[in-house]
Coordinates of C-alpha atoms in Angstrom, one line a residue:
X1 CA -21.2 45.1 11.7
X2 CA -17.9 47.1 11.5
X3 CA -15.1 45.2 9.3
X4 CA -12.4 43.5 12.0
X5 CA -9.1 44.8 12.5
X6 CA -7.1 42.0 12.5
X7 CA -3.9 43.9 12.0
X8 CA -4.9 45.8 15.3
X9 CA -5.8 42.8 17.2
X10 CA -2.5 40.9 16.3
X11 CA -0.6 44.1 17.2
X12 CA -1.7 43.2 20.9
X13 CA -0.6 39.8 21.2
X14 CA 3.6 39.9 21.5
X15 CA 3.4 36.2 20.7
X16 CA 2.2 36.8 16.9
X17 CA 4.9 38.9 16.9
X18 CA 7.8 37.1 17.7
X19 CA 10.5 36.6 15.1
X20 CA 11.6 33.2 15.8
X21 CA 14.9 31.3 14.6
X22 CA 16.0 31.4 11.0
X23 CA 13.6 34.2 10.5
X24 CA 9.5 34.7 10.1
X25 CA 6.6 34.0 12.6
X26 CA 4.7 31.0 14.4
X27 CA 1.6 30.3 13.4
X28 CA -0.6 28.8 16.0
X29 CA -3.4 27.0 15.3
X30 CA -3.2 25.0 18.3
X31 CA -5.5 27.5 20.3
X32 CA -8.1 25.1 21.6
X33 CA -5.4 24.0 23.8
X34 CA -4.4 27.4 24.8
X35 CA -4.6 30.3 22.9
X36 CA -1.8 33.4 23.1
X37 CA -3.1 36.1 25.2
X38 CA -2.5 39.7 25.1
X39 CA -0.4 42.4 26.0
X40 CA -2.8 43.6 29.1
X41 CA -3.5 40.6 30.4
X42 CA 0.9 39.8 30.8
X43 CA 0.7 43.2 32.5
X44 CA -1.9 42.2 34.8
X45 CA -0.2 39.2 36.5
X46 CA 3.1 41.2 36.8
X47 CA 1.5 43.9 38.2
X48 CA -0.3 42.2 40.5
X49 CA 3.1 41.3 41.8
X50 CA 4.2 45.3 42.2
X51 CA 1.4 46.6 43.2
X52 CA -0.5 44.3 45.7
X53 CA 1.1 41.2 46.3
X54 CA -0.6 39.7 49.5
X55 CA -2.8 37.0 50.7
X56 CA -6.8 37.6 51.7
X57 CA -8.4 38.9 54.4
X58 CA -5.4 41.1 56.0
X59 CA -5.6 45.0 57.8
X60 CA -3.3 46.2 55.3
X61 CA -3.2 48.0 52.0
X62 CA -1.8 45.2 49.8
X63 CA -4.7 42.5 50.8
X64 CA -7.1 44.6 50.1
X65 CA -6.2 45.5 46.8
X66 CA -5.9 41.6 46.5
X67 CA -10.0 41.7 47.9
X68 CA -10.6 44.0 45.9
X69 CA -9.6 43.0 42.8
X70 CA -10.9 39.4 43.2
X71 CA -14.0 40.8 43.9
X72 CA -14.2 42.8 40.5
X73 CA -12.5 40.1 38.4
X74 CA -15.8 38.1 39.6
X75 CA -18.4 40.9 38.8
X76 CA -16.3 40.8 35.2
X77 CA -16.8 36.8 35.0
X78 CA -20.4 37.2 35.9
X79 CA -21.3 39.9 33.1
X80 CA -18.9 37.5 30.3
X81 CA -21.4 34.3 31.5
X82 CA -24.2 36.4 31.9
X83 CA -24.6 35.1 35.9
X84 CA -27.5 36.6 38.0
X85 CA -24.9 37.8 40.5
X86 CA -20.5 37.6 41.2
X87 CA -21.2 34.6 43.9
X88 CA -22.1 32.4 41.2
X89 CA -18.5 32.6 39.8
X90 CA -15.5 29.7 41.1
X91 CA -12.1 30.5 40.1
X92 CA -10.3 27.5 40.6
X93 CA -6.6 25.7 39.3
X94 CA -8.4 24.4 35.7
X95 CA -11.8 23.2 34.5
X96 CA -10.8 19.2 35.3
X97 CA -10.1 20.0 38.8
X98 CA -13.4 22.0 39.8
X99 CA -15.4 19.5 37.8
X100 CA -13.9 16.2 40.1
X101 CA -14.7 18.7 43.2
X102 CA -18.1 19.3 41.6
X103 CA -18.9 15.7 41.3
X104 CA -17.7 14.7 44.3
X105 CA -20.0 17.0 46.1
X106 CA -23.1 16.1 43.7
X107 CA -22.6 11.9 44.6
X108 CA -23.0 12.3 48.2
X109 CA -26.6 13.6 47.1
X110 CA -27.2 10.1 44.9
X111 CA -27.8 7.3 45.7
X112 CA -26.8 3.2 44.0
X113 CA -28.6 2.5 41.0
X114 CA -29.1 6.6 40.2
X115 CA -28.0 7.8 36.7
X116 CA -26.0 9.8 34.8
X117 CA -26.1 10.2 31.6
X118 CA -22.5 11.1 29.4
X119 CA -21.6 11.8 25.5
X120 CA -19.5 10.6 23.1
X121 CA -18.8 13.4 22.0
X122 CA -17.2 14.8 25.3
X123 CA -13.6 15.9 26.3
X124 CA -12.6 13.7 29.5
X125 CA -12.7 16.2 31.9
X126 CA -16.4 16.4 31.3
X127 CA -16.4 12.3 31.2
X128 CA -14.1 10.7 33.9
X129 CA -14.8 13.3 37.2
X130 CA -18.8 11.0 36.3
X131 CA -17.0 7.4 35.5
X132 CA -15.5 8.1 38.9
X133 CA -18.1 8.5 41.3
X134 CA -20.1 6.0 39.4
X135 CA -17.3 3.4 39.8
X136 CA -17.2 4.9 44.1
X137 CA -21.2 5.0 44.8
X138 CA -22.8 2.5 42.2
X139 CA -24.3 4.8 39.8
X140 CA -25.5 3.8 36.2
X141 CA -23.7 5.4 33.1
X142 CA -26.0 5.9 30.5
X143 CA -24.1 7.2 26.9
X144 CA -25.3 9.7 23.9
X145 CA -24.2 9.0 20.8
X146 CA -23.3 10.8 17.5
X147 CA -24.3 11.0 13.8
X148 CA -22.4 11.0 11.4
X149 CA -20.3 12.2 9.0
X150 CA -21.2 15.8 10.4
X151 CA -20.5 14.6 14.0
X152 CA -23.6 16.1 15.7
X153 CA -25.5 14.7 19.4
X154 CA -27.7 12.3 18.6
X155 CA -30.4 14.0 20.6
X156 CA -32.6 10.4 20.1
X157 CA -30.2 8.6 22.4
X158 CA -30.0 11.3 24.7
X159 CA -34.1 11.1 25.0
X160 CA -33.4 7.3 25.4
X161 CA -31.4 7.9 27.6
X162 CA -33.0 10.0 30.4
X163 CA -35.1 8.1 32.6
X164 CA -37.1 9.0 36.4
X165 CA -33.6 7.6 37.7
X166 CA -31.2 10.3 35.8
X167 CA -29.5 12.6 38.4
X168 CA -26.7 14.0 35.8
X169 CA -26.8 15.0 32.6
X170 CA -23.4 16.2 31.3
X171 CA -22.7 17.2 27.9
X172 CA -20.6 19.3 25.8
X173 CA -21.1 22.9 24.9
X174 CA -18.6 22.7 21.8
X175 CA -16.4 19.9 20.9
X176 CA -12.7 20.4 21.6
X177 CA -12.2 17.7 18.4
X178 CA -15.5 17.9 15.8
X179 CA -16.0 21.4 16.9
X180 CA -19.6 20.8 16.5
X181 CA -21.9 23.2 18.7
X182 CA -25.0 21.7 20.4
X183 CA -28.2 22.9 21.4
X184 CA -27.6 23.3 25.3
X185 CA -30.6 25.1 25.8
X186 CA -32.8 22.2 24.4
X187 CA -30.8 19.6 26.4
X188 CA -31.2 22.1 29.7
X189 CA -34.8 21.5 29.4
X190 CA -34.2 18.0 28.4
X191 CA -32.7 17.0 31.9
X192 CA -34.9 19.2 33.8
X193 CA -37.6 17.8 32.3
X194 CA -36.1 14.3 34.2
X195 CA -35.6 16.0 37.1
X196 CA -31.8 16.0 36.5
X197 CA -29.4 18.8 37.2
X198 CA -27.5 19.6 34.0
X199 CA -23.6 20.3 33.6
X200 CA -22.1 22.0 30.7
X201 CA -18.9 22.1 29.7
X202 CA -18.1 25.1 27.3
X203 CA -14.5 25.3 27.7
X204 CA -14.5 25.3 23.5
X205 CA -17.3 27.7 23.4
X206 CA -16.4 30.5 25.3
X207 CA -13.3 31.5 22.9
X208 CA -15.8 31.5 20.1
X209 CA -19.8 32.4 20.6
X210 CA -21.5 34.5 23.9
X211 CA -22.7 32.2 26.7
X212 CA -25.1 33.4 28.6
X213 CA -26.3 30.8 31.3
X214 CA -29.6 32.3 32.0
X215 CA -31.1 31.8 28.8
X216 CA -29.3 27.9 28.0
X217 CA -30.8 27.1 32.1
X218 CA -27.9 25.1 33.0
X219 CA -26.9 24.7 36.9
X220 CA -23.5 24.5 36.1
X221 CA -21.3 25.9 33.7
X222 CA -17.3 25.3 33.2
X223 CA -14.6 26.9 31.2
X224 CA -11.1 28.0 31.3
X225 CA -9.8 31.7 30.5
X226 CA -6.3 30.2 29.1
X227 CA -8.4 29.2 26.5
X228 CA -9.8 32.7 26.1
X229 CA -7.0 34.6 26.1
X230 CA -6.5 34.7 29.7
X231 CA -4.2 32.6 32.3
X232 CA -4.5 29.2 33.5
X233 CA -7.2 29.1 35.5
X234 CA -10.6 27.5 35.7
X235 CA -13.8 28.8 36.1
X236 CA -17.1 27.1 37.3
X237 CA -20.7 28.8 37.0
X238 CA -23.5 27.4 39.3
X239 CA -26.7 28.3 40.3
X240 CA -26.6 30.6 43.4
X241 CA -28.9 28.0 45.6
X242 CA -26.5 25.0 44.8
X243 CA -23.2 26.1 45.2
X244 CA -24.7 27.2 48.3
X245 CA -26.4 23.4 49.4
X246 CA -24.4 21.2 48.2
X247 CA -21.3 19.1 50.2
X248 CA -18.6 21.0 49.0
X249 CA -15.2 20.1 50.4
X250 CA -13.2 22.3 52.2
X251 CA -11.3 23.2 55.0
X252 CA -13.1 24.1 58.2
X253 CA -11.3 27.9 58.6
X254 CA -12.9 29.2 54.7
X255 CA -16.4 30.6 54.1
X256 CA -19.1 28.7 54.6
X257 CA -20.7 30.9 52.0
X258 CA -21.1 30.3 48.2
X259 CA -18.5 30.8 46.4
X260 CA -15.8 30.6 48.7
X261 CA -16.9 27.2 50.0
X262 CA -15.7 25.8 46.7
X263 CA -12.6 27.6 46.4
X264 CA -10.0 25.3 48.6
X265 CA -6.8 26.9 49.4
X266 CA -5.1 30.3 48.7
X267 CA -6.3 31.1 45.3
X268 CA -3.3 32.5 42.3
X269 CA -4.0 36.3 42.7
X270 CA -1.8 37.4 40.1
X271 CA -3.8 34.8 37.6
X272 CA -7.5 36.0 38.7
X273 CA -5.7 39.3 38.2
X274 CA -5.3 38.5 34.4
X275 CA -8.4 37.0 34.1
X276 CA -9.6 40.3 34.9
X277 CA -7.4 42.1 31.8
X278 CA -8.6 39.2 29.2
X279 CA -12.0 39.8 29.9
X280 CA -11.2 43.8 29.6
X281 CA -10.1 42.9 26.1
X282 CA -12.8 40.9 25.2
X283 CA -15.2 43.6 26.0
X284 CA -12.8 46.4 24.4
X285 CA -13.7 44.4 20.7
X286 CA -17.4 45.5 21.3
X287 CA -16.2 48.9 22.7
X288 CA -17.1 49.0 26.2
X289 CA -16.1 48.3 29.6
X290 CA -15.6 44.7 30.8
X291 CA -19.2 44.8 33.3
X292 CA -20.8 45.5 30.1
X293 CA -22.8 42.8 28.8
X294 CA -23.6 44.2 25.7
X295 CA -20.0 45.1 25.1
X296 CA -19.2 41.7 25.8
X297 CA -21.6 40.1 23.7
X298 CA -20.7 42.4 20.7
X299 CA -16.9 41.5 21.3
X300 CA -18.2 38.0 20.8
X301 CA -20.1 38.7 17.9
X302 CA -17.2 40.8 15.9
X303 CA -14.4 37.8 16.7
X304 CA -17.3 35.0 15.7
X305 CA -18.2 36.7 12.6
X306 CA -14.6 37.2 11.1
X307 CA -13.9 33.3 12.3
X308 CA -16.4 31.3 10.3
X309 CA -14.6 33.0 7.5
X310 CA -11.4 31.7 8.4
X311 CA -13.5 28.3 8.8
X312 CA -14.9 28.4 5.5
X313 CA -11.6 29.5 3.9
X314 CA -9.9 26.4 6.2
X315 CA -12.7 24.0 5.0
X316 CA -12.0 24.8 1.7
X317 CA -8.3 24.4 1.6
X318 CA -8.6 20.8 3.8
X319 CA -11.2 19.6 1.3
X320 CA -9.1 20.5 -1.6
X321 CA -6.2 18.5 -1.0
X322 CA -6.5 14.7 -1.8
X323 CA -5.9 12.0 0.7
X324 CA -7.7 14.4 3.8
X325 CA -11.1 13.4 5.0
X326 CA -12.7 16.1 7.7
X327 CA -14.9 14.5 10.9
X328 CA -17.7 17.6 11.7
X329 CA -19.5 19.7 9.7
X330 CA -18.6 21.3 6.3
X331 CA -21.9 22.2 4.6
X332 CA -21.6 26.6 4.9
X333 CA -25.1 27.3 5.2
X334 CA -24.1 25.8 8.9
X335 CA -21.2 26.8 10.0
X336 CA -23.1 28.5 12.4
X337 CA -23.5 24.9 14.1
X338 CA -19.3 24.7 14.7
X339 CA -16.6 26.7 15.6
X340 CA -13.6 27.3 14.3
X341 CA -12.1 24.0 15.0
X342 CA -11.2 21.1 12.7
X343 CA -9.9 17.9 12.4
X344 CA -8.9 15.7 9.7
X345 CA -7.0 12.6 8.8
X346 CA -4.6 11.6 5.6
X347 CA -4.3 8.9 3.8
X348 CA -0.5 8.8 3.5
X349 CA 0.5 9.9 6.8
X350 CA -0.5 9.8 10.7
X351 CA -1.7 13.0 12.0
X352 CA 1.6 12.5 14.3
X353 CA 3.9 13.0 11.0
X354 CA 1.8 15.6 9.4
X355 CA 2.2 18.0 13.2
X356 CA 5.7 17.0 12.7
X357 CA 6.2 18.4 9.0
X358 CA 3.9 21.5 10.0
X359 CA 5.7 22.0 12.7
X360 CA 9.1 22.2 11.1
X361 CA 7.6 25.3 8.9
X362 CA 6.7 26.7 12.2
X363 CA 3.3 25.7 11.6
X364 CA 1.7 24.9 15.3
X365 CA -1.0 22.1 15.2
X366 CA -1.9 19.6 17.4
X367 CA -2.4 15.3 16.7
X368 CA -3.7 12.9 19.0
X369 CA -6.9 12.2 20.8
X370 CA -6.6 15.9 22.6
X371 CA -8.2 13.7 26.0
X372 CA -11.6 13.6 23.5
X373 CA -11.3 9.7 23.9
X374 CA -14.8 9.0 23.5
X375 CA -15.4 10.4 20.1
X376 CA -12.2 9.4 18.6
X377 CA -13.3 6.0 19.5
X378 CA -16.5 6.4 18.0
X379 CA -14.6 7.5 14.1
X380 CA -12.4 4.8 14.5
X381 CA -9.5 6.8 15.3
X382 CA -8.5 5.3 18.4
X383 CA -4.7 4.3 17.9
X384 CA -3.4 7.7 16.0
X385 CA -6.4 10.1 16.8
X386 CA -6.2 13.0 14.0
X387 CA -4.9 16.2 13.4
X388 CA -6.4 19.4 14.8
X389 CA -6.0 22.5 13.5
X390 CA -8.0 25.2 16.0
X391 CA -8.3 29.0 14.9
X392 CA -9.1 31.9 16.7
X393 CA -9.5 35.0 15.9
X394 CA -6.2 36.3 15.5
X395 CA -5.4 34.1 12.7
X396 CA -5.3 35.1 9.2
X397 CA -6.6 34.2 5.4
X398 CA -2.3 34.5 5.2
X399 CA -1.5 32.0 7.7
X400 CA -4.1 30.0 6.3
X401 CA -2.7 30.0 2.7
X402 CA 1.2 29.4 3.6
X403 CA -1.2 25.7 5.8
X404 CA -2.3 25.0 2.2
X405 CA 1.1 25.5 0.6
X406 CA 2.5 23.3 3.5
X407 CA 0.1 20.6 3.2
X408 CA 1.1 20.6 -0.8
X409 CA 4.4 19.9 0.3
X410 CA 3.3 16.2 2.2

C-alpha cells in the first residue's frame, strides 16, 4: 500500500488551515462528533444553491437537476455501504431522528411481552428510540454487557440474552467512547438465528473501516456523513423488502414506494448535494470514481492504515503520562479491534478541566458522557464522564506530540 499524503489531504480541508487568533492552528481531535470536511464538499452545498435550487418533482430545469442529483448521491451511498440497490438508501435530518422513525414503525409489528435486546456499550440514539416504544407497547428490554478493562461486548450476555421472544437486536458497530469495534457479522447471525431483525448503528465506523452490509447481514444500517466528512445529515440502510413493508409514517401525498415512504417532508438538497462531494473524496483516496466500490473500499483502507498509527503513537503518549488510566483496548497486536478513538481519565483533574486547559492551547477535545450513558455507567464514570480525544485521518504524529507536551503541562 502506497505511503499516505497527509500533507495533500490536509491541503483540502480549509479548516486545518485556518490561522486562528494569536497565531498557529486548531487541532481537532473532536472528530467523532463531527469531523471538518473538505474543500469539494463546501462547494457542493453552495453550488447547489447557483445552479439548481428547487424543490422535487417540477417541469423545469432546476428540479430536475435537484432529481437528478438526489438520485446519484443515492447510487453513491449505495456503492460506500455496499447496498444491493440506491432504494435501500434514507437520507434523513440525523441518525437519532430516522432511528425513532425506524422504531416507531418496527413496534406496531410487536406485540406486549416481545423483546429487545440493547448494549451497554451503545450511544443513546441507538438506546432510547428502543426504551421508548418499550415504555409505549410493553416490550421487554433485555441488556449486553461488557468486559473489561479492554471494553469489548460480552457476546455471553448477548447469547443469554436472545430468546424465541427477541424481536430487536440493536448493537453498536463502533463505540463513539471505548472505540471498541464488534463483530457485527457474528451478532447478524446471532439475531437471525432468534428470529430477530438486527439494527446496527455504525455512525463511528463509517469514518474509519469499509462497511459493506451484505456481508455483516444486517437489516438496518445507520450513520451520519457529518461524521465522515460530509454535512449534517443522516443516513439509514435497510433491506429493500422492509423499508418497503413496514408502517412507515408519512404524509399521504409522498411515495408509497421504498425509500421515499421514509423520507417525511422536503428533504435539504444542498446537504444530499454534499453528501454526494464527501463521498467523491472518499473514493478519490483509493483513486476512483465515487460508484466505485473498490475505489471506495481502498479509500477506506489507505485512511485506516495510516490511523492505527496515529492510535498507536496516541496510546503511547496517554499511557506514558502518570495519573491517566485508558477504558478500551491498548494491546497493538489488536488495534485492529478499535478505531481511532480514545478516552481516558486523570487522577488530578476532571476530564471537564483537562478540555478546558487543552482547549486554551487550541487543542480541540471533547469531556462528558458524549450521550454514551450506558457505558459510562458501566466504568463508573457517571458524574464527570471522561475525556475523548477522536482522530481521523487528517491528524498528524505533530499534532499528536504538541497533545503530549500539553498534557505535561497539567
Amino acid at each position: 500500500m502506497a505511503a499516505f499524503d497527509v500533507a495533500a489531504v490536509r491541503a483540502q480541508f480549509p479548516a486545518l488551515n485556518r490561522v486562528i487568533a494569536g497565531g498557529g492552528y486548531p487541532i481537532y481531535f473532536d472528530n467523532p462528533a463531527g469531523t471538518q470536511v473538505p474543500q469539494r464538499v463546501i462547494d457542493a452545498v453552495s453550488g447547489y444553491f447557483r445552479e439548481m435550487n428547487a424543490n422535487s418533482g417540477g417541469a423545469f430545469p432546476t428540479s430536475h437537476a435537484s432529481d437528478a442529483m438526489v438520485v446519484e448521491t443515492r447510487r453513491k451511498l449505495a456503492a460506500f455501504l455496499n447496498a444491493s440497490r440506491p432504494e435501500e438508501i434514507v437520507i434523513g435530518a440525523n441518525m437519532t431522528t430516522l432511528n425513532f422513525a425506524l422504531s416507531r414503525a418496527i413496534a406496531k409489528t410487536l406485540q406486549p411481552g416481545d423483546e429487545i435486546v440493547l448494549t451497554r456499550m451503545d450511544h443513546d440514539a441507538n438506546v432510547s428510540p428502543w426504551l421508548r416504544i418499550a415504555e409505549d407497547y410493553g416490550l421487554v428490554v433485555r441488556w449486553v454487557d461488557i468486559i473489561e478493562p479492554e471494553c469489548t461486548l460480552d457476546l455471553d450476555t448477548l447469547e443469554a440474552a436472545l430468546t424465541d421472544r427477541t424481536k430487536v437486536v440493536a448493537t453498536v458497530h463502533a463505540s463513539n467512547a471505548v472505540g471498541t469495534i464488534n463483530p457485527v457479522k457474528q451478532i447478524a447471525a446471532m439475531a437471525h438465528a432468534a428470529g430477530a431483525l438486527y439494527v446496527v448503528d455504525a455512525v463511528q465506523s463509517a469514518p474509519h473501516i469499509s462497511i459493506d452490509v451484505q456481508d455483516i447481514g444486517c437489516d438496518f444500517l445507520l450513520c451520519s456523513s457529518y461524521k465522515y466528512f460530509g454535512p449534517h445529515q443522516g443516513i439509514l440502510y435497510g433491506r429493500y423488502e422492509l423499508l418497503s413493508s413496514l408502517p412507515a409514517y408519512k404524509v399521504r401525498p409522498s411515495k408509497d414506494k421504498a425509500p421515499y415512504r421514509w423520507e417525511t417532508g422536503t428533504p435539504a438538497f444542498e446537504l444530499i448535494a454534499g453528501i454526494g462531494a464527501c463521498i467523491d473524496y472518499l473514493a478519490s483516496l483509493g483513486g476512483g470514481s465515487s460508484t466505485d466500490r473498490a475505489a471506495l473500499v481502498t479509500g477506506m483502507q489507505v485512511l485506516g492504515a495510516y490511523e492505527q498509527e496515529l492510535a498507536a503513537h496516541l496510546i503511547e503518549v496517554l499511557q506514558a503520562t502518570p495519573g491517566v488510566h485508558i477504558a478500551g483496548i491498548t494491546d497493538p497486536a489488536r488495534f485492529h479491534e478499535r478505531v481511532p478513538t480514545v478516552v481516558f481519565t486523570h487522577d488530578g483533574y476532571t476530564p471537564t478541566d483537562i478540555a478546558a486547559r487543552l482547549a486554551a492551547q487550541n487543542i480541540y477535545v471533547w469531556d462528558g458522557n458524549y450521550y454514551a450513558v450506558e457505558i459510562m455507567k458501566r466504568l463508573r464514570n457517571e458524574e464527570h464522564g471522561m475525556v475523548r480525544v477522536g482522530l481521523a485521518h487528517y491528524n498528524t504524529h505533530e499534532e499528536i506530540e504538541r497533545f503530549a507536551g500539553a498534557l505535561k503541562t497539567l
